mmCIF file of N, CA and C in Angstrom:
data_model
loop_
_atom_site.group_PDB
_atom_site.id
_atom_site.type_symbol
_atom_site.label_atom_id
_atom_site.label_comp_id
_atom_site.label_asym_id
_atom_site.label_seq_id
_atom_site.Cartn_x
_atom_site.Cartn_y
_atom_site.Cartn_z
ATOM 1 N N UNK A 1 104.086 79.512 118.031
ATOM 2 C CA UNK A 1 103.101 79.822 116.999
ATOM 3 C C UNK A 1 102.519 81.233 117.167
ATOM 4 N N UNK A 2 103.053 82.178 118.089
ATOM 5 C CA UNK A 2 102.530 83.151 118.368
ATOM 6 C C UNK A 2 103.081 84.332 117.607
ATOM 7 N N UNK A 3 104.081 83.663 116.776
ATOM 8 C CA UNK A 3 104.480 85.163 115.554
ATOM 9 C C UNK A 3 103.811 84.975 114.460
ATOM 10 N N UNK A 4 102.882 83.544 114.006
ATOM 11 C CA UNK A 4 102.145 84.326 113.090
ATOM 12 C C UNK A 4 100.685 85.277 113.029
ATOM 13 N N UNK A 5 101.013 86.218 112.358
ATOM 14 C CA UNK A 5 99.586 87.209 111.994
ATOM 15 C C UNK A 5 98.364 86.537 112.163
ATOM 16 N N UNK A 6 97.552 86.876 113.051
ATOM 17 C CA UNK A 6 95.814 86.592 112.816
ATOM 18 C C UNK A 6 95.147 86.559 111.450
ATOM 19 N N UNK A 7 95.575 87.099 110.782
ATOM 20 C CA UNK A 7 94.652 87.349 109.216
ATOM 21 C C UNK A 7 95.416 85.859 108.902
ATOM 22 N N UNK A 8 96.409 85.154 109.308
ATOM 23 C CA UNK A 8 96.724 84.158 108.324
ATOM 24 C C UNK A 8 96.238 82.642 109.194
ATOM 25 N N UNK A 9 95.621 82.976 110.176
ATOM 26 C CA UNK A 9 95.018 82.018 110.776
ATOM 27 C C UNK A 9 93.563 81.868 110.051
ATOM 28 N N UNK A 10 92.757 82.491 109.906
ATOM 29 C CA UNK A 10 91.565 82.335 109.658
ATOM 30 C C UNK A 10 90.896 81.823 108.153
ATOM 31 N N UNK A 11 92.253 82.652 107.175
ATOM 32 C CA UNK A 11 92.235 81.622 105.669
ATOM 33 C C UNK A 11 93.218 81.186 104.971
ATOM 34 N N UNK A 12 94.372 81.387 105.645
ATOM 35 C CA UNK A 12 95.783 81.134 104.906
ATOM 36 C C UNK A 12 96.150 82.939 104.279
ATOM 37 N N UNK A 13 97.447 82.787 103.847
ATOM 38 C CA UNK A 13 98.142 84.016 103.525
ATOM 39 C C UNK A 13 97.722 84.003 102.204
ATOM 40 N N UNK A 14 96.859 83.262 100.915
ATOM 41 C CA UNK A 14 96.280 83.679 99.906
ATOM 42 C C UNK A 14 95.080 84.410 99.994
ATOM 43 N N UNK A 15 94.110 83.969 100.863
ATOM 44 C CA UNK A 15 93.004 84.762 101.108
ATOM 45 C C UNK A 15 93.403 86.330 101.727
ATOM 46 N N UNK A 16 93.609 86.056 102.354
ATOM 47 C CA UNK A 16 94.691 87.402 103.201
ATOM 48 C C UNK A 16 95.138 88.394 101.629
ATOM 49 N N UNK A 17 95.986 87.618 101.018
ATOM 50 C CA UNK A 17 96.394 88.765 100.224
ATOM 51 C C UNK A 17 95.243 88.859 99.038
ATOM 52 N N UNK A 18 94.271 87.950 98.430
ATOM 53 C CA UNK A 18 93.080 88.543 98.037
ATOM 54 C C UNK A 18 92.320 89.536 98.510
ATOM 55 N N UNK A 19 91.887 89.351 99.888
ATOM 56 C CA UNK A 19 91.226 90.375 100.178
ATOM 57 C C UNK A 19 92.025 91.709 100.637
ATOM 58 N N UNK A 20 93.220 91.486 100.997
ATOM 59 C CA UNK A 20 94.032 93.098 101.080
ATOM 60 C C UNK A 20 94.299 93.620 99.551
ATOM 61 N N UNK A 21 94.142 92.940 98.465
ATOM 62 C CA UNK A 21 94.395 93.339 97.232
ATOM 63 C C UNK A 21 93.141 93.940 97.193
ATOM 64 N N UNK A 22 92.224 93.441 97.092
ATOM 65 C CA UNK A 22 90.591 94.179 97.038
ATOM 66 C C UNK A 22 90.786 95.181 97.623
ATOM 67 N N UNK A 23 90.613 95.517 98.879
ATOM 68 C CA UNK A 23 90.837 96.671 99.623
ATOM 69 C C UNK A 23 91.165 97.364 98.951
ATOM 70 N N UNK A 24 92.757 97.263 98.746
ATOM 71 C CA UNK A 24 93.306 98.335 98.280
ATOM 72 C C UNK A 24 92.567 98.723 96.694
ATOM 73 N N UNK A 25 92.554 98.104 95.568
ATOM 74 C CA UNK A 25 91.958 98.323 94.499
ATOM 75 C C UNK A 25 90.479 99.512 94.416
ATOM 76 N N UNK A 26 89.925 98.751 95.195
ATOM 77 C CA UNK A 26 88.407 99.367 95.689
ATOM 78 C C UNK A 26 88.553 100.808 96.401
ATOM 79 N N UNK A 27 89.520 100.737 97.085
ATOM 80 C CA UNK A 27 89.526 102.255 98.042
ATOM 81 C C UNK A 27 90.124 103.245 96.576
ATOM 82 N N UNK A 28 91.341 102.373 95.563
ATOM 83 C CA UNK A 28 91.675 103.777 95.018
ATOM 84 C C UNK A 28 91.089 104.090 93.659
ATOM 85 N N UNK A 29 90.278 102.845 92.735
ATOM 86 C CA UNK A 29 89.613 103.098 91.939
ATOM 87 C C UNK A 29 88.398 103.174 92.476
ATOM 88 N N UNK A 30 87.824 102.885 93.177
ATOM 89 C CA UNK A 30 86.176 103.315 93.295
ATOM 90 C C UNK A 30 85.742 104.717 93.636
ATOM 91 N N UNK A 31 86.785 105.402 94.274
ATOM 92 C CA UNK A 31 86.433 106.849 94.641
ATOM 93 C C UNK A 31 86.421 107.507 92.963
ATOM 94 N N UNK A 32 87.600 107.020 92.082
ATOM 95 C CA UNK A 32 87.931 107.726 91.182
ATOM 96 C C UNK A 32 86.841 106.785 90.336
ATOM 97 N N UNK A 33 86.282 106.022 89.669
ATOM 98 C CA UNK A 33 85.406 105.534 88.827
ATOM 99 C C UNK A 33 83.953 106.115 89.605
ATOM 100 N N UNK A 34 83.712 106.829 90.538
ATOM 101 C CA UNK A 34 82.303 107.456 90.885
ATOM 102 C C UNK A 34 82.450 108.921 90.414
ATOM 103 N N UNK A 35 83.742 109.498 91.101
ATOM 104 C CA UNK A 35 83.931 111.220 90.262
ATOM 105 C C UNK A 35 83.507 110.775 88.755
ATOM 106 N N UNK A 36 84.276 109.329 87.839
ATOM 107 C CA UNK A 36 84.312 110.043 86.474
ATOM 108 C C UNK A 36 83.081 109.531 86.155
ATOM 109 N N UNK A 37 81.796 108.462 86.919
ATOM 110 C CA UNK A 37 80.711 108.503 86.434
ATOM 111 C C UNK A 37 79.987 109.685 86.572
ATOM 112 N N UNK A 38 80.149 110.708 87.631
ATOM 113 C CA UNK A 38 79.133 112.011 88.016
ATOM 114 C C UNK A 38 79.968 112.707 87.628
ATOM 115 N N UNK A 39 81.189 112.813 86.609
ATOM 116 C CA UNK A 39 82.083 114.070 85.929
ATOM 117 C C UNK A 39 80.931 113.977 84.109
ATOM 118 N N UNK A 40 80.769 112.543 83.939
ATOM 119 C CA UNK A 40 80.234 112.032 82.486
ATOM 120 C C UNK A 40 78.309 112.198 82.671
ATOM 121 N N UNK A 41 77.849 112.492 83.922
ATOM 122 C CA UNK A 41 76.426 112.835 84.004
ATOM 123 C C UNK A 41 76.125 111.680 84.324
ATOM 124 N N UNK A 42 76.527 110.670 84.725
ATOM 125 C CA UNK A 42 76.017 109.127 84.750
ATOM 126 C C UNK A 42 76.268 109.110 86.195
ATOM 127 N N UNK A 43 75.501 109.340 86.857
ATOM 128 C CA UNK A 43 75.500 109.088 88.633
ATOM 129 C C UNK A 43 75.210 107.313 89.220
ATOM 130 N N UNK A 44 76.291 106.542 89.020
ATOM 131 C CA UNK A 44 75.887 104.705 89.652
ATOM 132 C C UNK A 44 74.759 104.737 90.484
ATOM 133 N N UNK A 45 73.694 103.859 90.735
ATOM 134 C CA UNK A 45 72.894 103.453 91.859
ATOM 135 C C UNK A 45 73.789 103.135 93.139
ATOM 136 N N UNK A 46 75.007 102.825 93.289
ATOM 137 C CA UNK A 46 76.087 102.372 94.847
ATOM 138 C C UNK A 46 75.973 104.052 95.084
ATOM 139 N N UNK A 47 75.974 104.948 94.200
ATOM 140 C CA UNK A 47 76.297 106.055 95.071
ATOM 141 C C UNK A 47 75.742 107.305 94.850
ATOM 142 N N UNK A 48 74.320 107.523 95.346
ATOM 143 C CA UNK A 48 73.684 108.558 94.887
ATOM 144 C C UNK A 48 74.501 109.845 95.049
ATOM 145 N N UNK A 49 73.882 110.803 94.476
ATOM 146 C CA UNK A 49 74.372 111.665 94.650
ATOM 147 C C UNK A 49 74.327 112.626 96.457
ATOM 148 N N UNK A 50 73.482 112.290 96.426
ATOM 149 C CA UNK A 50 72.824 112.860 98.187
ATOM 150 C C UNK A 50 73.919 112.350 99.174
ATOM 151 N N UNK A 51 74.220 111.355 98.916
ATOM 152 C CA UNK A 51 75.672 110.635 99.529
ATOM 153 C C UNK A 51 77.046 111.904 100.219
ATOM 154 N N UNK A 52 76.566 112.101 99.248
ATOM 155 C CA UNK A 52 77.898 113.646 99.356
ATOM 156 C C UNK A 52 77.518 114.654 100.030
#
């Protein structure tokens, strides 16, 4: 039992790939949906501007 992955012990390989889908989603639209809120003058409350 020692070849399977840790991430698939703790919720099964669906949770696993939910939350690696998040991840990934979040890392490559959230950088780009904050530029185009502070490109449009609309700065989100998640990310002040001072942040930067």
């Amino acid at each position: 039992m020692s070849a399977i992955p840790p991430p698939f012990i703790f919720g099964g390989p669906e949770l696993f790939m939910v939350l690696l889908a998040n991840v990934i989603i979040f890392g490559i639209l959230g950088p780009r949906w904050i530029r185009a809120q502070r490109a449009s003058g609309e700065s989100p409350p998640e990310a002040p501007k001072s942040a930067e």
